[in-house]
Short mmCIF file of C-alpha atoms in Angstrom, two decimals:
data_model
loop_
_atom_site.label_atom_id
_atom_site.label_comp_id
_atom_site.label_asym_id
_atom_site.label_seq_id
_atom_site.Cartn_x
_atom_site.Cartn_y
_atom_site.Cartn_z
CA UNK A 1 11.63 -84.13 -67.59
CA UNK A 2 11.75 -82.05 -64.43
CA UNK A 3 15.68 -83.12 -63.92
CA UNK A 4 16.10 -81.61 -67.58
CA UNK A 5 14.48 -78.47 -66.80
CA UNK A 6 16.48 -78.17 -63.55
CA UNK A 7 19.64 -78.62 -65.20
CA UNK A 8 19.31 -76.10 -67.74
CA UNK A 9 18.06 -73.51 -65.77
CA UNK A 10 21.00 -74.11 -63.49
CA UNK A 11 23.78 -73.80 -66.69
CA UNK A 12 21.48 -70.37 -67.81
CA UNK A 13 22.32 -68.91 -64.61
CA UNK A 14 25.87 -69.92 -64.19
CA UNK A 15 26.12 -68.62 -68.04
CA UNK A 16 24.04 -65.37 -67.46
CA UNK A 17 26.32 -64.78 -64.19
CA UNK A 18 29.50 -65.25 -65.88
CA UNK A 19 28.97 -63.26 -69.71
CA UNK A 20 28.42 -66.07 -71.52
CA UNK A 21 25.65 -67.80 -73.26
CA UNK A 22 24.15 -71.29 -73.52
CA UNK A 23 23.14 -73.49 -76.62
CA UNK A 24 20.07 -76.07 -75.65
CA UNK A 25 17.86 -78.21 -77.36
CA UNK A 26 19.87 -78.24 -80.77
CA UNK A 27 21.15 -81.32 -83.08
CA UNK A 28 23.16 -78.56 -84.67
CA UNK A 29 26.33 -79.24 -82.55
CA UNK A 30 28.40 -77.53 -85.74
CA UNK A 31 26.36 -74.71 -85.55
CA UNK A 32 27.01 -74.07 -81.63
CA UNK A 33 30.83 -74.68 -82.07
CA UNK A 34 30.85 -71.91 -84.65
CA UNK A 35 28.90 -69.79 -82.54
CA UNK A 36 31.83 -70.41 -79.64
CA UNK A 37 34.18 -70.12 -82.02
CA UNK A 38 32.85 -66.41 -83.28
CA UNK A 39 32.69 -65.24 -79.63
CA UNK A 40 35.99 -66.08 -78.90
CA UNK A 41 37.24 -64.20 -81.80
CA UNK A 42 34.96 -60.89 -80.91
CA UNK A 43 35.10 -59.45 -77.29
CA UNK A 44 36.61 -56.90 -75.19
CA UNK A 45 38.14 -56.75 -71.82
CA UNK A 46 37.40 -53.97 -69.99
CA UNK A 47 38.78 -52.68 -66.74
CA UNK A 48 38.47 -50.74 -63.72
CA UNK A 49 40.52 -50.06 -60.41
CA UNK A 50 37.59 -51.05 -57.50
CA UNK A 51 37.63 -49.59 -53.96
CA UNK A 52 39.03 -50.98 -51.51
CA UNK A 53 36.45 -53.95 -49.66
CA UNK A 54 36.65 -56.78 -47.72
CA UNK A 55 38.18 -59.89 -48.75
CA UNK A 56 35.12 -62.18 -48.89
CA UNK A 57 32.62 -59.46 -50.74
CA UNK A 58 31.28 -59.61 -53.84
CA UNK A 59 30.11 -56.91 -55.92
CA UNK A 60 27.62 -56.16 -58.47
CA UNK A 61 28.67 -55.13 -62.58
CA UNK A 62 26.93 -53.47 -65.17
CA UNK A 63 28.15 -53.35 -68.30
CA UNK A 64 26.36 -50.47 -70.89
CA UNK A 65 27.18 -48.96 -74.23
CA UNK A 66 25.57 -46.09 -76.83
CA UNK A 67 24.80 -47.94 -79.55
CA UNK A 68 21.43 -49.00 -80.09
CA UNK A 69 20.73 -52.56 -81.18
CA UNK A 70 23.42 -54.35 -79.42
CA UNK A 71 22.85 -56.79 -76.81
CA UNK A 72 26.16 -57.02 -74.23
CA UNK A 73 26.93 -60.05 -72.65
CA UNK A 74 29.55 -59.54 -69.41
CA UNK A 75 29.93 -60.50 -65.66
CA UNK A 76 27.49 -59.51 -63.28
CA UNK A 77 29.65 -59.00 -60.49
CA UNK A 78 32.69 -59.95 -58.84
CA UNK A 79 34.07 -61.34 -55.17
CA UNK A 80 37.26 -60.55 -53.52
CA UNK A 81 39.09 -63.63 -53.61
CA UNK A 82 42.11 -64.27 -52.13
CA UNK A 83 44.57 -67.09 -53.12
CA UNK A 84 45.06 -70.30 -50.92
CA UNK A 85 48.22 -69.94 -50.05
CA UNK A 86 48.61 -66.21 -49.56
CA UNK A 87 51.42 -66.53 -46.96
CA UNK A 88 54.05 -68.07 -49.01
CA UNK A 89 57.31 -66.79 -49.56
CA UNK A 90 56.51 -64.80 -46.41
CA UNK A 91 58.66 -65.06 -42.95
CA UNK A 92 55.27 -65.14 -41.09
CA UNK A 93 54.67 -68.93 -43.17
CA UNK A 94 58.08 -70.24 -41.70
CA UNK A 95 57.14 -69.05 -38.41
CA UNK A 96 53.68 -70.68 -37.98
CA UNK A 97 55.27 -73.96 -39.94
CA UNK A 98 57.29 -73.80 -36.65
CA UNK A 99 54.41 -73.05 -34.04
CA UNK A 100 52.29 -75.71 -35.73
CA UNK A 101 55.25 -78.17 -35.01
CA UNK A 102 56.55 -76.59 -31.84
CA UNK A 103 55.82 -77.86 -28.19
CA UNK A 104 54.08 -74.59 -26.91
CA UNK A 105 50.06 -74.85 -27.28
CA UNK A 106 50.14 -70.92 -27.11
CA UNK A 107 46.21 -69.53 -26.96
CA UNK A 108 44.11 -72.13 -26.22
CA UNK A 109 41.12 -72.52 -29.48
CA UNK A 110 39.29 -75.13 -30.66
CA UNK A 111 39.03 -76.82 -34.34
CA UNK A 112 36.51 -78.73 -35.83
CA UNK A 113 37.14 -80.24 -39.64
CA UNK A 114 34.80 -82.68 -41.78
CA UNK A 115 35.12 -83.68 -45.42
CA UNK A 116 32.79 -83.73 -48.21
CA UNK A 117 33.98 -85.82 -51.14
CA UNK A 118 33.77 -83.93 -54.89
CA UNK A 119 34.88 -86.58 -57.09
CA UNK A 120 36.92 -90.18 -57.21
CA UNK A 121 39.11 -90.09 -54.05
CA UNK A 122 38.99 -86.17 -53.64
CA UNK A 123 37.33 -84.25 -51.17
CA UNK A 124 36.59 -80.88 -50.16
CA UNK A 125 37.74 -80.43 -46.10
CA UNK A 126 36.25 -77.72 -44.35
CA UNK A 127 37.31 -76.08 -41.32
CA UNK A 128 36.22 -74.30 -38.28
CA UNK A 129 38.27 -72.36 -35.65
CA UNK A 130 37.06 -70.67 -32.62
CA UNK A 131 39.35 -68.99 -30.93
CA UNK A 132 39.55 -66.07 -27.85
CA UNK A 133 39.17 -62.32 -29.50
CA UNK A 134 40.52 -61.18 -26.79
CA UNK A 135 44.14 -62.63 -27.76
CA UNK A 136 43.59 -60.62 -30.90
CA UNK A 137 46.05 -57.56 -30.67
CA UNK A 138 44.43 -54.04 -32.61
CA UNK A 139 46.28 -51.44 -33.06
CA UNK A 140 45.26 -47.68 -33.90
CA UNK A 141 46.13 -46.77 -37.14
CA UNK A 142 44.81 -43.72 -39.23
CA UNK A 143 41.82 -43.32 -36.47
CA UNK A 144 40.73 -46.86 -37.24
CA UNK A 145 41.54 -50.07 -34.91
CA UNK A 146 43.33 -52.79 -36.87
CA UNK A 147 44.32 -56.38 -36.54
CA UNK A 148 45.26 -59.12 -38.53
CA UNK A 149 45.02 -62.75 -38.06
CA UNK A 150 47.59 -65.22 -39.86
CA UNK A 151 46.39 -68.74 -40.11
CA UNK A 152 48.38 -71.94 -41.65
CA UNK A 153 47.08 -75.37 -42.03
CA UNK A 154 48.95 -78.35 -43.20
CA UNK A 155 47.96 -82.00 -43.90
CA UNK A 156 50.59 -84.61 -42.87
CA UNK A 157 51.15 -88.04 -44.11
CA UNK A 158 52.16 -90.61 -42.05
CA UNK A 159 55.94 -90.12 -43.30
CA UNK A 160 56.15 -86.63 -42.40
CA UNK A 161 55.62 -85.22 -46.36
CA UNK A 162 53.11 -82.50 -47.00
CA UNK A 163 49.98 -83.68 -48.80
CA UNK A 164 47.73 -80.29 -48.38
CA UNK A 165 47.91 -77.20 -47.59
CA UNK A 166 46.51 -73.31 -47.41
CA UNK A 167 47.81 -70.11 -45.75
CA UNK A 168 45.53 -67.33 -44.82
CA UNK A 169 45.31 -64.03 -43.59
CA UNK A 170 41.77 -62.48 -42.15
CA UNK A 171 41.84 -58.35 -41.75
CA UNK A 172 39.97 -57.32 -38.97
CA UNK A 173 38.79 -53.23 -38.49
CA UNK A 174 36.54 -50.99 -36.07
CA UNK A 175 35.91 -47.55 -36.30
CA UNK A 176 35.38 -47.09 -32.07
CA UNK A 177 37.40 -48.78 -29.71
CA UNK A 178 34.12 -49.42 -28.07
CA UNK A 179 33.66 -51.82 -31.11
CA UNK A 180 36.71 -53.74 -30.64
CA UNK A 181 35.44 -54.32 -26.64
CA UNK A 182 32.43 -55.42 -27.73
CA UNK A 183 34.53 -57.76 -30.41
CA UNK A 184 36.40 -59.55 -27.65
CA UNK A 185 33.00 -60.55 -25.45
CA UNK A 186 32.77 -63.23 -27.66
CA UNK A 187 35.03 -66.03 -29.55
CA UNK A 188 36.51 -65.27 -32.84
CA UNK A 189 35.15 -67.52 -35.60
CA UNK A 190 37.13 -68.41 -38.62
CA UNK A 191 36.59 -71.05 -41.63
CA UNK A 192 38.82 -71.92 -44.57
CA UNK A 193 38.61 -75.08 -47.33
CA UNK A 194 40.98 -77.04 -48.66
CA UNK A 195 41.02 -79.73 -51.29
CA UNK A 196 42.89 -83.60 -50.45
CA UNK A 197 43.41 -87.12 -51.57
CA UNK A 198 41.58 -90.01 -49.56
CA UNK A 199 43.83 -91.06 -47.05
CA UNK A 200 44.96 -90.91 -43.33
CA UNK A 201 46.65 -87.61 -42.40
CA UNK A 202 47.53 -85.51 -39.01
CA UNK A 203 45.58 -82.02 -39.49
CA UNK A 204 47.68 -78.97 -37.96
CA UNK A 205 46.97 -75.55 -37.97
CA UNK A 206 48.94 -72.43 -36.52
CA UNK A 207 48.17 -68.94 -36.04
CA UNK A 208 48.99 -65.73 -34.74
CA UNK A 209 46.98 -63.14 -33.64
CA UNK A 210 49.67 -60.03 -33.20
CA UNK A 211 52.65 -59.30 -31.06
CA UNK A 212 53.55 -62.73 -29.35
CA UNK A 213 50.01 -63.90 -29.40
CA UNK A 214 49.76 -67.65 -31.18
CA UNK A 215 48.36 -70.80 -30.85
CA UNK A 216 48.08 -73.99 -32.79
CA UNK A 217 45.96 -77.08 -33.41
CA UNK A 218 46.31 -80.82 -33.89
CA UNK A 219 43.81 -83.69 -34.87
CA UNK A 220 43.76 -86.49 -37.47
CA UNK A 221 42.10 -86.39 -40.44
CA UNK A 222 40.46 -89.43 -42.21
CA UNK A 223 39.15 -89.70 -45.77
CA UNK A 224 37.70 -93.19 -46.74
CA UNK A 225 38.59 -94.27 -50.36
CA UNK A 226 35.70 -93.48 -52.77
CA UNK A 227 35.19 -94.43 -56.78
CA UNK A 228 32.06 -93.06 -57.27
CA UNK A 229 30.21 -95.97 -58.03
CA UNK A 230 29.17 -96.94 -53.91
CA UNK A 231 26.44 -95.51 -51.74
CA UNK A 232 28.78 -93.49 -49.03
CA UNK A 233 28.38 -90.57 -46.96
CA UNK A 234 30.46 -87.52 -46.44
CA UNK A 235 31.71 -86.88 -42.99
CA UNK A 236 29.82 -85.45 -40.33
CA UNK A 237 29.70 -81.48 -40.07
CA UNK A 238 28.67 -80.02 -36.50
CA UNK A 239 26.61 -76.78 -36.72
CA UNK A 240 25.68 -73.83 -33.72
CA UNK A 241 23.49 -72.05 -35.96
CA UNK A 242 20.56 -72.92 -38.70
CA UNK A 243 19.23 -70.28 -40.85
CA UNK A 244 16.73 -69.96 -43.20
CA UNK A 245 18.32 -69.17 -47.41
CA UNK A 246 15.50 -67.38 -48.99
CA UNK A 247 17.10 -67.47 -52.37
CA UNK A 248 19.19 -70.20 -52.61
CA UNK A 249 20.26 -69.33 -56.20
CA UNK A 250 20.86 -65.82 -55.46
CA UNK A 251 24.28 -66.98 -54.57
CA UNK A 252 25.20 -69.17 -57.06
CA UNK A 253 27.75 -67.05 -59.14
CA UNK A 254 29.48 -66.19 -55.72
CA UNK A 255 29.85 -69.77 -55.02
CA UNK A 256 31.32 -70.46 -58.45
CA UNK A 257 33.47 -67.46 -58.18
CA UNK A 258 34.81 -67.68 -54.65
CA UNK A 259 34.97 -72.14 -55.14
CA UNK A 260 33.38 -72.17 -51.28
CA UNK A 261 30.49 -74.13 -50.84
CA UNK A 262 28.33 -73.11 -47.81
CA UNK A 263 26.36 -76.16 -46.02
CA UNK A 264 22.47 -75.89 -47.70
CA UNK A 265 19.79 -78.02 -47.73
CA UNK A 266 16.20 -77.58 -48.28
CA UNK A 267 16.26 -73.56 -48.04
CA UNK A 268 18.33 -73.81 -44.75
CA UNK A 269 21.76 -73.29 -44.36
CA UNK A 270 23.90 -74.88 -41.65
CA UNK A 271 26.95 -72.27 -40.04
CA UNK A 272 29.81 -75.15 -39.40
CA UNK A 273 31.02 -74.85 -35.84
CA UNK A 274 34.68 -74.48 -34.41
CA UNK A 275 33.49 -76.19 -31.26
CA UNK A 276 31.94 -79.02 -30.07
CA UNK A 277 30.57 -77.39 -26.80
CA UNK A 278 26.82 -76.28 -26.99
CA UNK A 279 23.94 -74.61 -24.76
CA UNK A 280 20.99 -76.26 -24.92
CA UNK A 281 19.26 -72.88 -26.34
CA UNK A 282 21.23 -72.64 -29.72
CA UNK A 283 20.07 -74.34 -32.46
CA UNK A 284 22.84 -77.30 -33.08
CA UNK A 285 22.32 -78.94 -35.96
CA UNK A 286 23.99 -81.56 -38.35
CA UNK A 287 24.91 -81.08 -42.03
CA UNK A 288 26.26 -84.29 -44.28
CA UNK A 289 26.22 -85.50 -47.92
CA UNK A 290 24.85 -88.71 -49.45
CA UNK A 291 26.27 -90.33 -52.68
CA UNK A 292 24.31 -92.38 -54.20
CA UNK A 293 25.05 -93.39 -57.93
CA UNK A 294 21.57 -95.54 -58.23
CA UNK A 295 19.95 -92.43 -58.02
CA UNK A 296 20.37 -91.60 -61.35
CA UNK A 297 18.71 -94.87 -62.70
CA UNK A 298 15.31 -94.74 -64.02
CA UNK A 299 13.93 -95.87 -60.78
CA UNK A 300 15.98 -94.78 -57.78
CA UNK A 301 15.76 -95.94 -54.00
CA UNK A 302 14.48 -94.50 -51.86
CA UNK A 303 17.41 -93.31 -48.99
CA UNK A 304 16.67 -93.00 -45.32
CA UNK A 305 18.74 -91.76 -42.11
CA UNK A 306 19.28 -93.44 -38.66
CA UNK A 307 20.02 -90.57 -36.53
CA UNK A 308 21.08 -91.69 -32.46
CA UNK A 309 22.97 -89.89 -29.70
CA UNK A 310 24.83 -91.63 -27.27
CA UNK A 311 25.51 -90.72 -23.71
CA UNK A 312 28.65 -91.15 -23.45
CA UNK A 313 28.31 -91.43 -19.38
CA UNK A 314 26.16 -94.91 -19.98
CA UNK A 315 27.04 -95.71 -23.46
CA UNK A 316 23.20 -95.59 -23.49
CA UNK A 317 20.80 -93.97 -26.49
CA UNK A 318 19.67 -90.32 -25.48
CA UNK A 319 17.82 -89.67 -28.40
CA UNK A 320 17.18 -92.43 -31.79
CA UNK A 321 15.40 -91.11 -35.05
CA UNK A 322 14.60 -92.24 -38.41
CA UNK A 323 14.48 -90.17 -41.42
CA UNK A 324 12.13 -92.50 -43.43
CA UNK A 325 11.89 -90.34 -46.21
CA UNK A 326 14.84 -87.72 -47.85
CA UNK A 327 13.08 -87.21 -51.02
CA UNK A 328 12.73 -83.32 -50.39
CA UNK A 329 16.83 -83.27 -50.13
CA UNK A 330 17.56 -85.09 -53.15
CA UNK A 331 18.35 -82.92 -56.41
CA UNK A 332 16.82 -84.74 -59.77
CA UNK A 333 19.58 -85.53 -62.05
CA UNK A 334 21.82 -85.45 -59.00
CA UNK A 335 23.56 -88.79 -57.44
CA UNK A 336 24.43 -86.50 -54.29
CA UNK A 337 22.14 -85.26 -51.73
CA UNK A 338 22.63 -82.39 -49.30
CA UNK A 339 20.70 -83.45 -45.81
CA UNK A 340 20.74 -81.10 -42.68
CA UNK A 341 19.07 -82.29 -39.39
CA UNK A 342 18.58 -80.51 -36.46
CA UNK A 343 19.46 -82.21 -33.25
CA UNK A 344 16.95 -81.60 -30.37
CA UNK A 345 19.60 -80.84 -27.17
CA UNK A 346 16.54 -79.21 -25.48
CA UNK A 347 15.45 -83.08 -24.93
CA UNK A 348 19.32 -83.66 -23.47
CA UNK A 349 20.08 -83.17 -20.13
CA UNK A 350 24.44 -81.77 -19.69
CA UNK A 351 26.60 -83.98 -20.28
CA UNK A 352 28.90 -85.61 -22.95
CA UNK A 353 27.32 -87.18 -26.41
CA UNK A 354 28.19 -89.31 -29.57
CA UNK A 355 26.30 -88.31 -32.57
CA UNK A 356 25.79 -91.42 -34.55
CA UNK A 357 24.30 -91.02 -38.57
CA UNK A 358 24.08 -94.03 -40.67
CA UNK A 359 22.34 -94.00 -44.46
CA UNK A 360 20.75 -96.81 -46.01
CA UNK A 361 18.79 -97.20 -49.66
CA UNK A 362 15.80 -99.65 -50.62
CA UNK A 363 18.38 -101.18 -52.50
CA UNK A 364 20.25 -102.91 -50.05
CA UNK A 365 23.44 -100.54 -50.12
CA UNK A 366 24.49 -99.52 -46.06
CA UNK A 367 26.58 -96.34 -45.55
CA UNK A 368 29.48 -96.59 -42.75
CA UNK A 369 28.49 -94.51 -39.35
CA UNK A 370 29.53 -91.41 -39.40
CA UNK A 371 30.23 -89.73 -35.81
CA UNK A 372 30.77 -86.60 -34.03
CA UNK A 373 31.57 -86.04 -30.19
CA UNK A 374 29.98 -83.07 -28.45
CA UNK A 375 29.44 -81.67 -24.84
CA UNK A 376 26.20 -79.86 -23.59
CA UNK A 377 25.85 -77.20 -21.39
#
């Protein structure tokens, strides 16, 4: 079976990636245990001091030794991942708890958050911040121009408690000081994820940018119960940019490694946006995920996509589209499926709009409508 195949070829890369190895089309479950068993007993750990990179990067490893007839299993390669709370404990975390919770706005930015569910009543939030680089404060320091930007982000309940949240800090160097002009001609972009319980919650975020240069963010934050066993959707991720993944598996071990999952579908790759406001040159496009548990039956629906924009002006449609057929998005073996759309603005005239996506199977089972406000330019 082609979902077989798929999945196997999926757990020998994630094995290959990571040093280990996996057992397949065996009844000799003993057998493999021992195997485990053996390798757990018989390894080494090697280690090395890296140079310095940037957090984010990942790096390649090779792994050789002298003696001939020996096959070496290790990891191919490594990211620099930093934890998800890296400001704790730290006097900047107490000051942006009180910026996020202050009365000052501070530098004005924009945020944009959606949530993509990743089991029962859990879901993955992403998040998007554009903000001015010019508010960024550099300074010189060994003949390099440095900044650093401090980010917090807290999820509220409606009683005031904390139910998520992550702490950040993105380095920022240039060489030139021409570089660093150049930098602040256009808006910083920044993204973090964090995981959270279904529920109602008031999003905040805080950051600082150097010197006395802050500003914070407020908007709610809504996560729909989910059990796994309904047709849903995911919420409703706004994109500025759609690129083409040549290798969508080339990335896989980074993924695993760095726990971020970028927005892909069908070889293209949505870039979430920290702003609703778009020109109608720039390729805006939509990214959102299906769950659809019949699709694992022996004979699954068949899912399909109403797609409208409103204008918000007239509360009239602007633009209405069917996708009649996902069956390129969906993953065999797979009850979730990845869909991103492009949204033609060229066909818009300026003005103020309501994205509007709604997902329905030949089984009967209707999603809720998922929507997105933007402005056009």
């Amino acid at each position: 079976m082609p979902s077989i195949a798929s999945n196997q070829q999926v757990l020998r890369q994630l094995a290959d990636g990571t040093g280990g190895f996996v057992i397949v089309n065996s009844n000799d479950l003993l057998g493999g245990m021992q195997k485990v068993s053996q390798e757990q007993a018989q390894y080494y750990i090697l280690g090395y001091e890296p140079p310095e990179a940037d957090d984010g990067s990942c790096h390649t490893l090779k792994v050789k030794v002298d003696r001939g007839g020996t096959m070496v299993r290790a990891r191919s390669g490594y990211c620099n991942v930093k934890p998800v709370d890296l400001l704790a404990g730290k006097p900047v975390e107490k000051e942006l708890e009180s910026r996020a919770n202050g009365a000052q706005a501070g530098v004005p930015a924009s945020m944009l958050s959606s949530f993509f569910y990743t089991s029962a009543n859990t879901a993955r939030v992403d998040l998007a911040i554009d903000m001015p680089s010019d508010s960024i404060k550099f300074d010189k320091d060994k003949g390099k121009y440095k900044a650093s930007v401090n980010v917090l982000g807290m999820a509220y309940k409606a009683d005031g408690t904390v139910a998520a949240k992550f702490s950040d800090t993105a380095n920022l160097e240039f060489p030139e000081k021409k570089e660093v002009e150049e930098f602040a001609k256009v808006p910083y972009h920044y993204e973090n994820q964090f995981d959270i319980a279904s529920g109602n919650y008031t999003l905040k975020v805080a950051f600082s940018c150097g010197g006395e240069s802050f500003g914070k963010l407020e908007s709610p934050l809504v996560i729909d119960a989910y059990d796994k066993k309904q047709f849903t959707m995911s919420g409703l991720a706004l994109s500025h940019q759609m690129v083409k993944v040549t290798d969508i598996n080339a990335g896989i071990e980074s993924e695993l490694i760095e726990d971020r999952k970028p927005f892909i579908s069908q070889g293209v790759q949505l870039l979430p946006s920290g702003s609703s406001h778009f020109k109608k040159t720039e390729a805006v496009g939509a990214y959102i995920e299906l769950y659809d548990p019949h699709l694992l039956e022996d004979n699954p629906p068949k899912v399909s996509v109403r797609i409208v924009v409103l204008d918000l002006k007239t509360a009239k449609s602007a633009l209405s589209a069917a996708l009649t057929d996902t069956s390129q998005a969906i993953k065999p073996g797979s009850p979730v499926v990845p869909l991103a759309v492009r949204i033609p603005v060229e066909k818009l005239n300026p003005g103020t709009y309501r994205l509007e996506m709604q997902a329905v199977d030949t089984a009967g089972n209707l999603t809720k409508i998922r929507t997105a406000d933007f402005q056009l330019e």
